[in-house]
CSV table of C-alpha atoms and ligand atoms in Angstrom, one decimal:
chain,number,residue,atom,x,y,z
N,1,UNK,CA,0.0,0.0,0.0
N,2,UNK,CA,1.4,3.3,-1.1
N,3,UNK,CA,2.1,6.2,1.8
N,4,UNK,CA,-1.0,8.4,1.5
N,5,UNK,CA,0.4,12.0,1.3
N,6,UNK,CA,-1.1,15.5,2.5
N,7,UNK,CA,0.7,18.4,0.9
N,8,UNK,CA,-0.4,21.5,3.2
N,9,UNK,CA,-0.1,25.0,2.2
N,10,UNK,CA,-0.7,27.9,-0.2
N,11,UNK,CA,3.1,28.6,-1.0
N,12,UNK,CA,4.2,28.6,-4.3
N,13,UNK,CA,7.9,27.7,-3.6
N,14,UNK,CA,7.1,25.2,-0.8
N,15,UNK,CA,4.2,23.3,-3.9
N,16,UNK,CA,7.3,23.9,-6.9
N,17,UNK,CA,9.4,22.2,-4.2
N,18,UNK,CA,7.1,19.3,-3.4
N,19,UNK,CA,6.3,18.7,-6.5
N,20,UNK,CA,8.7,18.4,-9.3
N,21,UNK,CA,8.1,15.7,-11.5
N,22,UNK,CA,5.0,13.5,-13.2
N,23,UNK,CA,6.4,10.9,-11.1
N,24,UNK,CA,5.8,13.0,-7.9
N,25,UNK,CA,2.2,13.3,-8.7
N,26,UNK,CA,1.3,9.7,-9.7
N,27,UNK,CA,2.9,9.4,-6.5
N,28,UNK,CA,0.6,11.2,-4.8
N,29,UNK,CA,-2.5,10.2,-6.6
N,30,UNK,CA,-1.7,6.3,-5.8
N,31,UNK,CA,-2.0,7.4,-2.5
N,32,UNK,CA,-4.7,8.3,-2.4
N,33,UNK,CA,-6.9,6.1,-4.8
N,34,UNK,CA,-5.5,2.6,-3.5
N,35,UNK,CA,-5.1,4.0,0.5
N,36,UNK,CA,-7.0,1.8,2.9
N,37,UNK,CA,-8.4,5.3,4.2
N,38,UNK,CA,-10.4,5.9,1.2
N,39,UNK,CA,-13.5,4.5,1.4
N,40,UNK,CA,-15.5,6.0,-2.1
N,41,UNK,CA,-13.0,3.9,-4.2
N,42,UNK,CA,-12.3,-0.1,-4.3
N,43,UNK,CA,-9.8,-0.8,-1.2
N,44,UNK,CA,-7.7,-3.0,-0.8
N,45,UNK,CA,-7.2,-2.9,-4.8
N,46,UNK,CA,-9.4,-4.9,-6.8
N,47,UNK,CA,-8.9,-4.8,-10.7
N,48,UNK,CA,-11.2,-2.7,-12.6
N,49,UNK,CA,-11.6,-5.8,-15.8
N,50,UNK,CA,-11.8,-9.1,-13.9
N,51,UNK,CA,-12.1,-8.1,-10.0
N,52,UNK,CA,-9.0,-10.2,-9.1
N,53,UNK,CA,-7.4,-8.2,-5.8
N,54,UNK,CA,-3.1,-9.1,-6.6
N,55,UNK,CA,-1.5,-7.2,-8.6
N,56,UNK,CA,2.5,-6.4,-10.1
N,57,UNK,CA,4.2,-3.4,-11.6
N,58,UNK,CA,1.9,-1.5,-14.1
N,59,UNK,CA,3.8,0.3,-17.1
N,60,UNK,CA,3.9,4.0,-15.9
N,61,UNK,CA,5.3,4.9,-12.7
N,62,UNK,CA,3.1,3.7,-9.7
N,63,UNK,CA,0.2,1.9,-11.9
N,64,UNK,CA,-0.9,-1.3,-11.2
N,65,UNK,CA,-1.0,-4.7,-13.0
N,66,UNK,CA,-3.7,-7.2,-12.5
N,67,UNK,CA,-1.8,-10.1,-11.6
N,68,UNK,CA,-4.4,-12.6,-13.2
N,69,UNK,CA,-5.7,-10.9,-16.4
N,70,UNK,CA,-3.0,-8.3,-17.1
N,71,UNK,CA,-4.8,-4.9,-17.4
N,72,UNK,CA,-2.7,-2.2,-16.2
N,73,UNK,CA,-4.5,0.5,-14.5
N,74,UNK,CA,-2.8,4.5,-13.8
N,75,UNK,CA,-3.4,6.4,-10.8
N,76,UNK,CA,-5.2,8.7,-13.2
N,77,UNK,CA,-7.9,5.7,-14.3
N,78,UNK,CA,-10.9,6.4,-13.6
N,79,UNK,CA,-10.6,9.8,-11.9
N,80,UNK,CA,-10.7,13.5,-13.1
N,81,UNK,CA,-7.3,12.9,-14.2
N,82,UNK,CA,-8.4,10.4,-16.6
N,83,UNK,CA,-7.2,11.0,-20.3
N,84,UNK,CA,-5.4,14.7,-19.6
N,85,UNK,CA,-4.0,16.2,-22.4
N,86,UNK,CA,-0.9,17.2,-21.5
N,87,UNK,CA,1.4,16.7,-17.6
N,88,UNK,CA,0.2,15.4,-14.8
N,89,UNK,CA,3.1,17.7,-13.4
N,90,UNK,CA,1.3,20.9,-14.9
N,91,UNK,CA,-2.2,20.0,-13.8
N,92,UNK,CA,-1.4,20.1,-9.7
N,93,UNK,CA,0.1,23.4,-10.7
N,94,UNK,CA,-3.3,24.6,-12.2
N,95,UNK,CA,-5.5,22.8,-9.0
N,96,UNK,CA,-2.9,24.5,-6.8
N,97,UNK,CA,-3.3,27.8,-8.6
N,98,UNK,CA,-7.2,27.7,-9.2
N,99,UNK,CA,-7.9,26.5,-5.5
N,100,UNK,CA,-5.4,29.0,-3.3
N,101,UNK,CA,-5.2,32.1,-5.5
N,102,UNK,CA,-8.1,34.3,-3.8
N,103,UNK,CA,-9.8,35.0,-7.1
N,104,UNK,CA,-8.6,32.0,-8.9
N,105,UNK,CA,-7.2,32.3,-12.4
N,106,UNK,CA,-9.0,32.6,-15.8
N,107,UNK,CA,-8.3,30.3,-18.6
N,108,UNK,CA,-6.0,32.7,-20.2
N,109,UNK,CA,-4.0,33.3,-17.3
N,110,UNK,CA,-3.5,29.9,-17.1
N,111,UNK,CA,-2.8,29.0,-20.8
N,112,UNK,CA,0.2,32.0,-20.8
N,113,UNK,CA,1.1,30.9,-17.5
N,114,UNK,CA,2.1,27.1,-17.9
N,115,UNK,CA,2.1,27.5,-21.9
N,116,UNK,CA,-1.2,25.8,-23.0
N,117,UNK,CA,-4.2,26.3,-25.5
N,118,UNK,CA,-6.7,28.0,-24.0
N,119,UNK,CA,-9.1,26.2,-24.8
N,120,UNK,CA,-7.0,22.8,-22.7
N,121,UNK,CA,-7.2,25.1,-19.8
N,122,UNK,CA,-10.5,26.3,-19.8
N,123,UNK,CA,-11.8,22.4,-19.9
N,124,UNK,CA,-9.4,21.6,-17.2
N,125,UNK,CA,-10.9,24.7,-15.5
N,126,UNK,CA,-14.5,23.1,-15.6
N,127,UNK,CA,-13.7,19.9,-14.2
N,128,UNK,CA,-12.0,21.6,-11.4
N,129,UNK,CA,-15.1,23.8,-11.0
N,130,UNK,CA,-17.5,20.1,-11.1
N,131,UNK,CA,-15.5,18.8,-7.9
N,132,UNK,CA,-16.0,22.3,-6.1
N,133,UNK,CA,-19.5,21.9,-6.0
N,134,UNK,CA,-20.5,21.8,-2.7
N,135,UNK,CA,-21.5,18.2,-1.3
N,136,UNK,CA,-25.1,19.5,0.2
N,137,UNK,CA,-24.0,18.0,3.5
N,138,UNK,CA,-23.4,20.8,5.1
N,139,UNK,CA,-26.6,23.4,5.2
N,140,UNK,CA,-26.1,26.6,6.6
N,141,UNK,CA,-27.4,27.0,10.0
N,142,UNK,CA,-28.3,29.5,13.1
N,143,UNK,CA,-29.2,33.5,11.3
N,144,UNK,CA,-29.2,33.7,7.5
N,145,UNK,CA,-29.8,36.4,5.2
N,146,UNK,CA,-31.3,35.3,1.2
N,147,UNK,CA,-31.5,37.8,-1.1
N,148,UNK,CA,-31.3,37.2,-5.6
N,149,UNK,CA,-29.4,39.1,-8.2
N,150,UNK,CA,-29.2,39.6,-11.5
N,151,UNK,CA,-25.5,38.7,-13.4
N,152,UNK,CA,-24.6,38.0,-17.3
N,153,UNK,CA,-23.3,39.8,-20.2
N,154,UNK,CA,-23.6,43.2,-20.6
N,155,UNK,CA,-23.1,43.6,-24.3
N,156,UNK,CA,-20.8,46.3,-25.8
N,157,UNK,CA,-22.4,49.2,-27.2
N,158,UNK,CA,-26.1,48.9,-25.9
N,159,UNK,CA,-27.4,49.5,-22.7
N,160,UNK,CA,-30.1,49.3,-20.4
N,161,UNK,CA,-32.8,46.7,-21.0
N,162,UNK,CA,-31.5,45.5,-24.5
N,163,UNK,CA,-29.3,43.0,-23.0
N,164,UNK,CA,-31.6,42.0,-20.1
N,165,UNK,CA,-32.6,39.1,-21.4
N,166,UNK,CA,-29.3,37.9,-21.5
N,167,UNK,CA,-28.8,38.7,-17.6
N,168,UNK,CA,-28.9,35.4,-15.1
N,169,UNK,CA,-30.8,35.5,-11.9
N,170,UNK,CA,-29.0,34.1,-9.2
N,171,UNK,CA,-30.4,33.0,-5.3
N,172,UNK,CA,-27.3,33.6,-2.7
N,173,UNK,CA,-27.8,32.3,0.9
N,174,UNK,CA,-24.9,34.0,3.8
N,175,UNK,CA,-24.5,32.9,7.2
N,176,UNK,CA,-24.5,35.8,9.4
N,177,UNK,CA,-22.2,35.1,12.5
N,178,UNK,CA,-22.8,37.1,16.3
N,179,UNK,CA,-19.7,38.4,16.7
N,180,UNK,CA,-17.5,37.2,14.0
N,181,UNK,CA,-19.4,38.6,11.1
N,182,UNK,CA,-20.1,35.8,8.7
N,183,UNK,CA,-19.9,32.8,8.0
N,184,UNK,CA,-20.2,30.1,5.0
N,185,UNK,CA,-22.5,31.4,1.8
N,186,UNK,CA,-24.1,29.6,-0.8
N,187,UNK,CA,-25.3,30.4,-4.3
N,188,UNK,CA,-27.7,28.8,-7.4
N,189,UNK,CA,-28.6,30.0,-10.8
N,190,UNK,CA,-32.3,30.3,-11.3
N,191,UNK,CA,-34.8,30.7,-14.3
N,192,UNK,CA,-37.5,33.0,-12.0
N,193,UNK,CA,-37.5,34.5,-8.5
N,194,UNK,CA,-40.5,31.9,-7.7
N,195,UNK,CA,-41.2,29.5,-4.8
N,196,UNK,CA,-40.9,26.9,-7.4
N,197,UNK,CA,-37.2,27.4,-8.1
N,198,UNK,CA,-36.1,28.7,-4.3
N,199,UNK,CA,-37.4,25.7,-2.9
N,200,UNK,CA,-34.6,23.1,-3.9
N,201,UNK,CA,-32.0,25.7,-3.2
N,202,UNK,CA,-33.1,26.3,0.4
N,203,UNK,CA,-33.4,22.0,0.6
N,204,UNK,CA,-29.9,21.6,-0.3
N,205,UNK,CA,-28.2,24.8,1.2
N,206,UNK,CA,-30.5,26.2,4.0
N,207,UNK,CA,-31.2,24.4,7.6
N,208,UNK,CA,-34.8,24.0,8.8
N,209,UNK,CA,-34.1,25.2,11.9
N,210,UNK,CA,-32.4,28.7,10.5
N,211,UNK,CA,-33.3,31.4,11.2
N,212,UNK,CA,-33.7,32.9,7.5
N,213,UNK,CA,-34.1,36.6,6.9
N,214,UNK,CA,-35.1,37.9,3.5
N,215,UNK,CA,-37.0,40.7,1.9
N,216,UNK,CA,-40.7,40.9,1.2
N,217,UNK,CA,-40.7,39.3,-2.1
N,218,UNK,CA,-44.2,37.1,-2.7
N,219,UNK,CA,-42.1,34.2,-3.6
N,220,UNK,CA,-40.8,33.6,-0.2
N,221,UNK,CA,-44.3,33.4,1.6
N,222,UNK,CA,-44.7,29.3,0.8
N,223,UNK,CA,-41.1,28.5,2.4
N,224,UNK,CA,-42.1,29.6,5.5
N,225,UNK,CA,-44.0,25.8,5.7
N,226,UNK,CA,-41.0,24.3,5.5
N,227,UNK,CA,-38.5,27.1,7.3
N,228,UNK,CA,-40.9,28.0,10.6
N,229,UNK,CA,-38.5,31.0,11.7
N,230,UNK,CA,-38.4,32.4,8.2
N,231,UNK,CA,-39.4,36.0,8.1
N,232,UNK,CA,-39.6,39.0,5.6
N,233,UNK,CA,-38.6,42.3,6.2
N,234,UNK,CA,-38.5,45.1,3.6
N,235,UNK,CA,-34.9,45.3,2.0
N,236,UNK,CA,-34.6,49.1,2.4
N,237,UNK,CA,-32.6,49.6,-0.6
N,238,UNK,CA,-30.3,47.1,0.8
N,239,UNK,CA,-29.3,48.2,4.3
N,240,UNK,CA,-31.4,45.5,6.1
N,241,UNK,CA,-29.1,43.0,4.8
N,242,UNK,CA,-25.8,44.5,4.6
N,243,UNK,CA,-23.1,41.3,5.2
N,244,UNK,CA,-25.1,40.0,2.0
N,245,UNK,CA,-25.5,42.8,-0.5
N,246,UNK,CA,-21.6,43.1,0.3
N,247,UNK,CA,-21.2,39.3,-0.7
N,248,UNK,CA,-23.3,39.9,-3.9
N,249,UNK,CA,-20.8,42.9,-5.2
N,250,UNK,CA,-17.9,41.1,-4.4
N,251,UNK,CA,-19.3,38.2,-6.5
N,252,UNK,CA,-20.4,39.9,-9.1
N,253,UNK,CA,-17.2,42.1,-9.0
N,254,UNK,CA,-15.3,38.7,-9.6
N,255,UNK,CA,-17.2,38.1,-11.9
N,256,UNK,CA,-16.9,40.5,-14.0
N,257,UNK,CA,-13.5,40.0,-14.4
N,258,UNK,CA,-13.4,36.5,-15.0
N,259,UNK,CA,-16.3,36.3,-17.8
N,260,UNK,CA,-17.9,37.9,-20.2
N,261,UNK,CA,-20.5,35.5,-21.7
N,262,UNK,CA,-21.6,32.2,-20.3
N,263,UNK,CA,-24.0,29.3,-20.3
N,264,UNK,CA,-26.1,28.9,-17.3
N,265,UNK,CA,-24.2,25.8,-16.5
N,266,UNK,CA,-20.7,27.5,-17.2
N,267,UNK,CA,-21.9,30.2,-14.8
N,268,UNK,CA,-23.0,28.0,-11.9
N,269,UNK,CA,-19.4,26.3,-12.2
N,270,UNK,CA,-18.2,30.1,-11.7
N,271,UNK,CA,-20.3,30.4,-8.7
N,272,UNK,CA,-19.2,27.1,-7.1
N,273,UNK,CA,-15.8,27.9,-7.4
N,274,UNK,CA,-16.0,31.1,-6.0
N,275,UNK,CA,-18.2,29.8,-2.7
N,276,UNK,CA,-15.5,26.3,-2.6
N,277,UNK,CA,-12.8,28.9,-1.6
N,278,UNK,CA,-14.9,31.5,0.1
N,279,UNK,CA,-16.1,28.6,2.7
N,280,UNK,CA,-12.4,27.3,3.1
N,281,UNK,CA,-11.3,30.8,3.8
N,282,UNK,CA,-9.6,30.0,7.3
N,283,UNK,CA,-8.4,26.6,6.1
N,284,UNK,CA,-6.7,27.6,3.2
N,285,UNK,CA,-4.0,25.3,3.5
N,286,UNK,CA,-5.9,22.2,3.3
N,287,UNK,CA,-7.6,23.5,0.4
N,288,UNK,CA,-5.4,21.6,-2.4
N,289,UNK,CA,-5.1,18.2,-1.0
N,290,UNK,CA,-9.0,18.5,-0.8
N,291,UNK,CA,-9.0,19.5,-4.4
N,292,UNK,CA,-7.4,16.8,-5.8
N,293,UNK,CA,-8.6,13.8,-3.3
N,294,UNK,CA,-11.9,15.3,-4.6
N,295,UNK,CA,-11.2,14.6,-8.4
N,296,UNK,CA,-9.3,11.5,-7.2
N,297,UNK,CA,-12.8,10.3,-6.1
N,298,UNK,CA,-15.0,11.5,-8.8
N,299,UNK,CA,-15.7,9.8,-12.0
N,300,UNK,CA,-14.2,10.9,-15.1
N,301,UNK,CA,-16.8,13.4,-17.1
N,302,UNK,CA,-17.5,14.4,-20.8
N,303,UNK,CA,-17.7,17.7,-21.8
N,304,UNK,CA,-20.1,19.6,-24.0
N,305,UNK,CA,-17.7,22.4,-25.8
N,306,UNK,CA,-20.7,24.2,-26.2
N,307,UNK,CA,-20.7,25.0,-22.7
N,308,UNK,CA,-16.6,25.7,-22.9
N,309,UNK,CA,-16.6,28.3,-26.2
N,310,UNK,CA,-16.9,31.6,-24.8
N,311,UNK,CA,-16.0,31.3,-20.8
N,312,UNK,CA,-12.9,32.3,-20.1
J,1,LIG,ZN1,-7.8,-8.4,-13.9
Protein backbone atom coordinates (compact mmCIF):
# COMPACT_ATOMS: atom_id res chain seq x y z
CA UNK A 1 0.00 0.00 0.00
CA UNK A 2 1.36 3.33 -1.08
CA UNK A 3 2.06 6.24 1.82
CA UNK A 4 -1.00 8.44 1.50
CA UNK A 5 0.39 12.01 1.29
CA UNK A 6 -1.10 15.53 2.54
CA UNK A 7 0.65 18.38 0.89
CA UNK A 8 -0.39 21.51 3.21
CA UNK A 9 -0.10 24.96 2.18
CA UNK A 10 -0.66 27.92 -0.17
CA UNK A 11 3.13 28.59 -0.99
CA UNK A 12 4.17 28.59 -4.26
CA UNK A 13 7.95 27.70 -3.58
CA UNK A 14 7.12 25.20 -0.84
CA UNK A 15 4.20 23.33 -3.93
CA UNK A 16 7.33 23.92 -6.88
CA UNK A 17 9.40 22.25 -4.20
CA UNK A 18 7.08 19.29 -3.36
CA UNK A 19 6.33 18.72 -6.47
CA UNK A 20 8.71 18.43 -9.33
CA UNK A 21 8.07 15.74 -11.47
CA UNK A 22 5.05 13.52 -13.19
CA UNK A 23 6.37 10.88 -11.09
CA UNK A 24 5.83 12.99 -7.93
CA UNK A 25 2.18 13.31 -8.71
CA UNK A 26 1.28 9.68 -9.75
CA UNK A 27 2.90 9.39 -6.52
CA UNK A 28 0.60 11.16 -4.76
CA UNK A 29 -2.48 10.24 -6.63
CA UNK A 30 -1.74 6.28 -5.84
CA UNK A 31 -1.99 7.40 -2.52
CA UNK A 32 -4.70 8.29 -2.38
CA UNK A 33 -6.88 6.08 -4.78
CA UNK A 34 -5.55 2.55 -3.52
CA UNK A 35 -5.07 3.97 0.47
CA UNK A 36 -7.03 1.85 2.86
CA UNK A 37 -8.42 5.31 4.21
CA UNK A 38 -10.40 5.94 1.17
CA UNK A 39 -13.48 4.50 1.37
CA UNK A 40 -15.47 6.00 -2.08
CA UNK A 41 -12.99 3.86 -4.17
CA UNK A 42 -12.27 -0.06 -4.27
CA UNK A 43 -9.85 -0.81 -1.16
CA UNK A 44 -7.70 -2.98 -0.83
CA UNK A 45 -7.21 -2.94 -4.76
CA UNK A 46 -9.39 -4.86 -6.84
CA UNK A 47 -8.89 -4.81 -10.68
CA UNK A 48 -11.20 -2.75 -12.65
CA UNK A 49 -11.63 -5.82 -15.84
CA UNK A 50 -11.83 -9.11 -13.95
CA UNK A 51 -12.09 -8.13 -9.95
CA UNK A 52 -9.02 -10.16 -9.08
CA UNK A 53 -7.36 -8.20 -5.85
CA UNK A 54 -3.11 -9.06 -6.62
CA UNK A 55 -1.49 -7.24 -8.62
CA UNK A 56 2.46 -6.44 -10.06
CA UNK A 57 4.21 -3.41 -11.58
CA UNK A 58 1.93 -1.49 -14.07
CA UNK A 59 3.78 0.35 -17.10
CA UNK A 60 3.87 4.03 -15.86
CA UNK A 61 5.26 4.88 -12.67
CA UNK A 62 3.13 3.74 -9.65
CA UNK A 63 0.17 1.95 -11.90
CA UNK A 64 -0.90 -1.32 -11.22
CA UNK A 65 -1.00 -4.73 -12.99
CA UNK A 66 -3.68 -7.15 -12.50
CA UNK A 67 -1.81 -10.13 -11.64
CA UNK A 68 -4.45 -12.60 -13.21
CA UNK A 69 -5.75 -10.87 -16.43
CA UNK A 70 -2.98 -8.28 -17.06
CA UNK A 71 -4.80 -4.90 -17.41
CA UNK A 72 -2.71 -2.20 -16.24
CA UNK A 73 -4.48 0.51 -14.48
CA UNK A 74 -2.78 4.48 -13.84
CA UNK A 75 -3.42 6.38 -10.81
CA UNK A 76 -5.20 8.71 -13.15
CA UNK A 77 -7.89 5.70 -14.31
CA UNK A 78 -10.95 6.40 -13.62
CA UNK A 79 -10.56 9.76 -11.87
CA UNK A 80 -10.67 13.52 -13.08
CA UNK A 81 -7.34 12.90 -14.18
CA UNK A 82 -8.36 10.38 -16.59
CA UNK A 83 -7.23 10.98 -20.26
CA UNK A 84 -5.42 14.67 -19.58
CA UNK A 85 -3.97 16.23 -22.44
CA UNK A 86 -0.91 17.15 -21.47
CA UNK A 87 1.40 16.72 -17.64
CA UNK A 88 0.15 15.41 -14.80
CA UNK A 89 3.14 17.70 -13.42
CA UNK A 90 1.27 20.93 -14.92
CA UNK A 91 -2.17 20.02 -13.80
CA UNK A 92 -1.43 20.08 -9.70
CA UNK A 93 0.13 23.39 -10.66
CA UNK A 94 -3.35 24.57 -12.20
CA UNK A 95 -5.49 22.79 -9.02
CA UNK A 96 -2.92 24.47 -6.78
CA UNK A 97 -3.29 27.79 -8.62
CA UNK A 98 -7.24 27.74 -9.17
CA UNK A 99 -7.86 26.47 -5.54
CA UNK A 100 -5.36 28.97 -3.30
CA UNK A 101 -5.18 32.10 -5.52
CA UNK A 102 -8.06 34.28 -3.81
CA UNK A 103 -9.76 34.97 -7.07
CA UNK A 104 -8.61 32.02 -8.86
CA UNK A 105 -7.17 32.31 -12.43
CA UNK A 106 -8.96 32.61 -15.83
CA UNK A 107 -8.26 30.27 -18.63
CA UNK A 108 -6.03 32.75 -20.17
CA UNK A 109 -3.96 33.32 -17.33
CA UNK A 110 -3.50 29.94 -17.10
CA UNK A 111 -2.78 29.01 -20.75
CA UNK A 112 0.19 31.97 -20.81
CA UNK A 113 1.12 30.94 -17.51
CA UNK A 114 2.07 27.08 -17.94
CA UNK A 115 2.07 27.48 -21.88
CA UNK A 116 -1.25 25.76 -22.98
CA UNK A 117 -4.16 26.25 -25.46
CA UNK A 118 -6.67 27.97 -23.98
CA UNK A 119 -9.08 26.25 -24.78
CA UNK A 120 -7.00 22.81 -22.72
CA UNK A 121 -7.16 25.05 -19.85
CA UNK A 122 -10.51 26.30 -19.84
CA UNK A 123 -11.84 22.38 -19.87
CA UNK A 124 -9.43 21.58 -17.22
CA UNK A 125 -10.88 24.66 -15.53
CA UNK A 126 -14.54 23.08 -15.62
CA UNK A 127 -13.70 19.86 -14.16
CA UNK A 128 -11.98 21.61 -11.42
CA UNK A 129 -15.06 23.79 -10.96
CA UNK A 130 -17.52 20.09 -11.06
CA UNK A 131 -15.48 18.78 -7.86
CA UNK A 132 -16.04 22.34 -6.14
CA UNK A 133 -19.55 21.91 -5.95
CA UNK A 134 -20.53 21.80 -2.71
CA UNK A 135 -21.51 18.21 -1.28
CA UNK A 136 -25.11 19.54 0.22
CA UNK A 137 -23.96 18.01 3.53
CA UNK A 138 -23.45 20.75 5.13
CA UNK A 139 -26.56 23.41 5.19
CA UNK A 140 -26.07 26.58 6.61
CA UNK A 141 -27.43 27.05 10.04
CA UNK A 142 -28.34 29.50 13.08
CA UNK A 143 -29.17 33.54 11.33
CA UNK A 144 -29.19 33.67 7.54
CA UNK A 145 -29.83 36.39 5.19
CA UNK A 146 -31.27 35.33 1.17
CA UNK A 147 -31.48 37.79 -1.05
CA UNK A 148 -31.34 37.17 -5.57
CA UNK A 149 -29.43 39.13 -8.18
CA UNK A 150 -29.18 39.57 -11.51
CA UNK A 151 -25.54 38.72 -13.40
CA UNK A 152 -24.55 37.97 -17.27
CA UNK A 153 -23.32 39.82 -20.24
CA UNK A 154 -23.57 43.20 -20.61
CA UNK A 155 -23.12 43.62 -24.25
CA UNK A 156 -20.76 46.28 -25.81
CA UNK A 157 -22.37 49.18 -27.16
CA UNK A 158 -26.13 48.88 -25.92
CA UNK A 159 -27.37 49.54 -22.75
CA UNK A 160 -30.13 49.26 -20.44
CA UNK A 161 -32.76 46.74 -21.04
CA UNK A 162 -31.54 45.55 -24.53
CA UNK A 163 -29.33 43.00 -23.00
CA UNK A 164 -31.60 42.03 -20.12
CA UNK A 165 -32.64 39.05 -21.40
CA UNK A 166 -29.27 37.87 -21.46
CA UNK A 167 -28.80 38.69 -17.59
CA UNK A 168 -28.87 35.40 -15.10
CA UNK A 169 -30.76 35.52 -11.85
CA UNK A 170 -28.97 34.08 -9.22
CA UNK A 171 -30.38 32.95 -5.28
CA UNK A 172 -27.30 33.59 -2.72
CA UNK A 173 -27.78 32.33 0.85
CA UNK A 174 -24.87 33.99 3.75
CA UNK A 175 -24.54 32.87 7.16
CA UNK A 176 -24.47 35.77 9.40
CA UNK A 177 -22.19 35.13 12.50
CA UNK A 178 -22.79 37.07 16.33
CA UNK A 179 -19.67 38.39 16.68
CA UNK A 180 -17.48 37.24 14.03
CA UNK A 181 -19.42 38.56 11.15
CA UNK A 182 -20.11 35.76 8.75
CA UNK A 183 -19.93 32.80 8.00
CA UNK A 184 -20.19 30.13 4.97
CA UNK A 185 -22.51 31.38 1.80
CA UNK A 186 -24.07 29.57 -0.82
CA UNK A 187 -25.31 30.41 -4.34
CA UNK A 188 -27.67 28.81 -7.44
CA UNK A 189 -28.61 29.96 -10.75
CA UNK A 190 -32.35 30.34 -11.26
CA UNK A 191 -34.76 30.67 -14.32
CA UNK A 192 -37.53 32.95 -12.03
CA UNK A 193 -37.54 34.52 -8.45
CA UNK A 194 -40.51 31.90 -7.66
CA UNK A 195 -41.16 29.51 -4.83
CA UNK A 196 -40.87 26.87 -7.37
CA UNK A 197 -37.20 27.44 -8.08
CA UNK A 198 -36.06 28.69 -4.31
CA UNK A 199 -37.37 25.67 -2.91
CA UNK A 200 -34.64 23.10 -3.94
CA UNK A 201 -31.97 25.70 -3.23
CA UNK A 202 -33.13 26.28 0.39
CA UNK A 203 -33.40 22.04 0.65
CA UNK A 204 -29.92 21.60 -0.27
CA UNK A 205 -28.18 24.83 1.20
CA UNK A 206 -30.47 26.16 4.03
CA UNK A 207 -31.21 24.37 7.63
CA UNK A 208 -34.77 24.02 8.77
CA UNK A 209 -34.09 25.16 11.87
CA UNK A 210 -32.36 28.68 10.52
CA UNK A 211 -33.27 31.40 11.22
CA UNK A 212 -33.73 32.92 7.55
CA UNK A 213 -34.10 36.56 6.88
CA UNK A 214 -35.08 37.91 3.52
CA UNK A 215 -36.96 40.73 1.86
CA UNK A 216 -40.73 40.94 1.25
CA UNK A 217 -40.72 39.27 -2.06
CA UNK A 218 -44.17 37.08 -2.66
CA UNK A 219 -42.09 34.25 -3.60
CA UNK A 220 -40.84 33.61 -0.20
CA UNK A 221 -44.26 33.37 1.64
CA UNK A 222 -44.75 29.34 0.80
CA UNK A 223 -41.06 28.53 2.39
CA UNK A 224 -42.09 29.59 5.53
CA UNK A 225 -44.04 25.84 5.66
CA UNK A 226 -41.00 24.28 5.49
CA UNK A 227 -38.55 27.08 7.31
CA UNK A 228 -40.91 28.04 10.63
CA UNK A 229 -38.50 30.96 11.74
CA UNK A 230 -38.43 32.43 8.25
CA UNK A 231 -39.39 35.99 8.09
CA UNK A 232 -39.64 38.98 5.64
CA UNK A 233 -38.61 42.34 6.21
CA UNK A 234 -38.52 45.09 3.62
CA UNK A 235 -34.87 45.29 2.02
CA UNK A 236 -34.59 49.10 2.40
CA UNK A 237 -32.64 49.60 -0.56
CA UNK A 238 -30.33 47.08 0.82
CA UNK A 239 -29.27 48.16 4.35
CA UNK A 240 -31.43 45.50 6.14
CA UNK A 241 -29.13 42.99 4.79
CA UNK A 242 -25.81 44.53 4.59
CA UNK A 243 -23.07 41.34 5.22
CA UNK A 244 -25.13 39.99 1.99
CA UNK A 245 -25.49 42.79 -0.50
CA UNK A 246 -21.59 43.11 0.34
CA UNK A 247 -21.20 39.26 -0.68
CA UNK A 248 -23.31 39.91 -3.87
CA UNK A 249 -20.79 42.87 -5.19
CA UNK A 250 -17.94 41.06 -4.39
CA UNK A 251 -19.28 38.22 -6.49
CA UNK A 252 -20.37 39.94 -9.07
CA UNK A 253 -17.19 42.10 -8.97
CA UNK A 254 -15.26 38.69 -9.63
CA UNK A 255 -17.21 38.07 -11.89
CA UNK A 256 -16.94 40.48 -14.01
CA UNK A 257 -13.46 40.00 -14.39
CA UNK A 258 -13.39 36.49 -14.99
CA UNK A 259 -16.35 36.33 -17.77
CA UNK A 260 -17.94 37.92 -20.25
CA UNK A 261 -20.49 35.47 -21.75
CA UNK A 262 -21.64 32.25 -20.28
CA UNK A 263 -23.95 29.34 -20.31
CA UNK A 264 -26.10 28.90 -17.35
CA UNK A 265 -24.17 25.78 -16.45
CA UNK A 266 -20.74 27.50 -17.24
CA UNK A 267 -21.87 30.18 -14.82
CA UNK A 268 -22.99 27.99 -11.88
CA UNK A 269 -19.36 26.26 -12.22
CA UNK A 270 -18.20 30.08 -11.74
CA UNK A 271 -20.32 30.39 -8.72
CA UNK A 272 -19.19 27.12 -7.06
CA UNK A 273 -15.78 27.90 -7.44
CA UNK A 274 -16.04 31.11 -6.01
CA UNK A 275 -18.17 29.76 -2.72
CA UNK A 276 -15.53 26.33 -2.62
CA UNK A 277 -12.77 28.88 -1.64
CA UNK A 278 -14.95 31.51 0.06
CA UNK A 279 -16.13 28.59 2.66
CA UNK A 280 -12.45 27.27 3.09
CA UNK A 281 -11.31 30.84 3.82
CA UNK A 282 -9.59 30.03 7.27
CA UNK A 283 -8.35 26.64 6.12
CA UNK A 284 -6.72 27.55 3.16
CA UNK A 285 -3.97 25.31 3.53
CA UNK A 286 -5.92 22.22 3.28
CA UNK A 287 -7.59 23.51 0.41
CA UNK A 288 -5.42 21.64 -2.40
CA UNK A 289 -5.06 18.16 -0.99
CA UNK A 290 -8.96 18.55 -0.79
CA UNK A 291 -9.01 19.46 -4.38
CA UNK A 292 -7.36 16.78 -5.76
CA UNK A 293 -8.57 13.82 -3.26
CA UNK A 294 -11.89 15.28 -4.63
CA UNK A 295 -11.18 14.64 -8.37
CA UNK A 296 -9.26 11.50 -7.25
CA UNK A 297 -12.77 10.26 -6.06
CA UNK A 298 -15.01 11.48 -8.82
CA UNK A 299 -15.68 9.84 -12.03
CA UNK A 300 -14.23 10.91 -15.06
CA UNK A 301 -16.75 13.35 -17.13
CA UNK A 302 -17.48 14.43 -20.80
CA UNK A 303 -17.72 17.66 -21.78
CA UNK A 304 -20.05 19.60 -24.01
CA UNK A 305 -17.70 22.40 -25.83
CA UNK A 306 -20.67 24.21 -26.17
CA UNK A 307 -20.66 24.98 -22.67
CA UNK A 308 -16.56 25.75 -22.87
CA UNK A 309 -16.65 28.30 -26.20
CA UNK A 310 -16.90 31.57 -24.76
CA UNK A 311 -15.98 31.26 -20.85
CA UNK A 312 -12.94 32.33 -20.10
ZN1 LIG B 1 -7.81 -8.35 -13.92
Amino acid sequence: MYKQEKFEGVNSIKINRYFQSDEDCYRYLAGIKWSLDNPSLDNPYKCKKCGHAKFGKGKKPYSRRCAKCNYDESPMAGTMFDKLKFSLLIAFHIVFKISTKKKGMSSLELSEEFELRQKTCREFKWKVQQVMASSRNFPLTGEVHVDEFLTGEYERGKTGRSSESKKKLVIVALEILDKEGVGRAYAQVINRASAKEFTPFFKAHISKEAKVIADQWKGYLPLKKEYPLLKQMPSNKGANLKELHIHIMNIQGWLRGIHHHCTKERLQGYLDEYHYRYNRRNNMGAIFDLTIRKMVCHKPIRLNNNDLKTAT
